């Protein structure tokens, strides 16, 4: 296994860091936990000191298990890398605050699309809202009376 500033290589698979949800991983890591499937959080001290499985969270919201010879040590490395890649502790805290304000956890996948009053963001997999698995993140402040 290899973890660099640009990718995670596990066996024969290489995953670019851009495909990982670094913000969600960094937020949970800063709170002394690791992010698992479905947004579950596990304290870092519960990860095996020896061989074990550490999930990594993708931008899609899914978790991919990574087998590591030193699971606890491995979990700390991508956690620290995620914090750095996100711009540091203060930026991670700002992202977490925004997610709380939106009412959608960081681990849930977000999709952005152009809208008449600017970008529209929805959270996929939230299970409620505008359609199956789609939840609007915020109400628009646009005045729709003059929209044609």
XYZ file of C-alpha atoms in Angstrom:
148
model
C 0.000 0.000 0.000
C 1.192 3.513 -0.822
C -0.245 6.901 0.142
C 1.084 10.044 -1.534
C -0.081 13.641 -1.928
C -1.849 12.621 -5.170
C -3.068 9.031 -4.819
C -3.731 5.978 -2.685
C -2.422 2.719 -4.127
C -3.837 -0.457 -2.623
C -2.817 -3.672 -4.304
C -3.287 -3.153 -8.025
C -5.731 -0.255 -7.618
C -4.787 3.404 -7.637
C -7.295 5.949 -6.364
C -6.590 9.639 -6.958
C -7.057 11.723 -3.787
C -9.569 13.800 -5.773
C -11.902 10.767 -5.583
C -11.762 10.689 -1.776
C -13.961 12.804 0.492
C -11.026 14.420 2.233
C -13.155 17.033 4.016
C -15.290 14.403 5.744
C -12.260 12.281 6.612
C -10.397 15.340 7.970
C -13.344 16.512 10.074
C -13.800 13.153 11.763
C -10.032 12.682 12.163
C -9.729 16.017 13.984
C -12.286 14.708 16.472
C -10.151 11.614 17.150
C -12.235 9.211 15.070
C -12.206 7.482 11.720
C -15.066 7.546 9.193
C -16.636 4.273 8.142
C -19.487 3.260 5.871
C -22.779 5.103 6.210
C -21.128 7.907 8.172
C -20.281 5.743 11.171
C -17.487 7.067 13.313
C -15.041 4.818 15.119
C -12.519 6.096 17.689
C -8.977 5.830 16.348
C -7.880 3.832 19.387
C -10.307 1.047 18.390
C -8.447 0.418 15.139
C -6.139 -2.571 15.275
C -2.461 -1.939 15.979
C -1.671 -4.845 13.683
C -3.261 -5.944 10.427
C -6.760 -4.613 9.922
C -9.180 -2.897 7.610
C -9.514 0.876 7.439
C -12.336 2.352 5.354
C -11.672 5.376 3.157
C -14.621 7.529 2.136
C -15.088 8.422 -1.509
C -16.722 11.611 -2.800
C -19.736 9.491 -3.704
C -20.365 8.901 0.006
C -19.414 5.232 -0.152
C -16.613 3.713 1.891
C -13.939 1.468 0.401
C -12.132 -0.936 2.750
C -8.335 -0.819 2.656
C -6.385 -3.653 4.264
C -3.334 -2.362 6.089
C -0.536 -4.150 7.937
C -0.652 -1.468 10.639
C -4.289 -0.292 10.570
C -4.066 2.313 13.360
C -0.895 3.835 11.933
C -2.371 3.851 8.422
C -5.550 5.630 9.596
C -3.530 8.501 11.019
C -1.619 9.097 7.769
C -4.616 9.765 5.483
C -6.287 11.692 8.320
C -3.305 14.032 8.607
C -3.027 14.212 4.808
C -6.749 15.047 4.515
C -6.381 17.939 6.977
C -3.408 19.303 4.995
C -5.133 18.869 1.620
C -8.220 20.724 2.912
C -6.180 23.759 3.941
C -5.550 23.038 7.604
C -7.555 22.671 10.795
C -9.330 26.034 10.550
C -10.547 25.325 7.016
C -11.759 21.849 8.005
C -13.681 23.397 10.915
C -15.243 25.946 8.525
C -16.325 23.149 6.160
C -17.850 21.220 9.070
C -19.686 24.347 10.271
C -21.098 24.891 6.792
C -22.247 21.266 6.585
C -24.004 21.620 9.959
C -25.686 24.829 8.756
C -26.861 22.993 5.621
C -28.113 20.123 7.754
C -26.204 17.531 5.703
C -23.139 15.664 7.048
C -19.892 16.077 5.132
C -19.745 12.382 4.195
C -22.924 12.575 2.090
C -22.176 13.184 -1.577
C -23.011 16.610 -2.949
C -23.804 17.461 -6.537
C -23.673 20.954 -8.018
C -25.507 22.233 -11.087
C -25.971 25.645 -12.661
C -29.252 27.316 -11.764
C -31.001 30.523 -12.830
C -29.785 32.352 -9.694
C -26.413 30.619 -9.384
C -25.177 27.144 -8.533
C -27.608 24.706 -6.957
C -26.290 22.070 -4.562
C -28.099 18.890 -3.577
C -27.071 16.066 -1.322
C -27.473 12.642 -2.915
C -28.385 9.768 -0.652
C -29.934 11.903 2.082
C -33.221 10.054 1.655
C -35.601 13.018 1.778
C -36.450 16.212 0.003
C -36.928 16.953 -3.675
C -36.895 13.348 -4.838
C -35.598 9.906 -4.037
C -32.247 10.389 -2.345
C -32.056 14.120 -3.080
C -32.231 16.842 -0.459
C -31.845 20.556 -1.231
C -29.005 22.007 0.835
C -30.345 25.521 1.206
C -33.260 27.687 0.190
C -32.504 30.136 -2.580
C -32.492 33.806 -1.680
C -33.331 34.781 -5.258
C -36.399 36.842 -6.036
C -38.248 34.528 -8.412
C -40.977 37.079 -9.280
C -38.978 38.421 -12.242
C -37.591 35.071 -13.415
C -38.859 34.089 -16.844
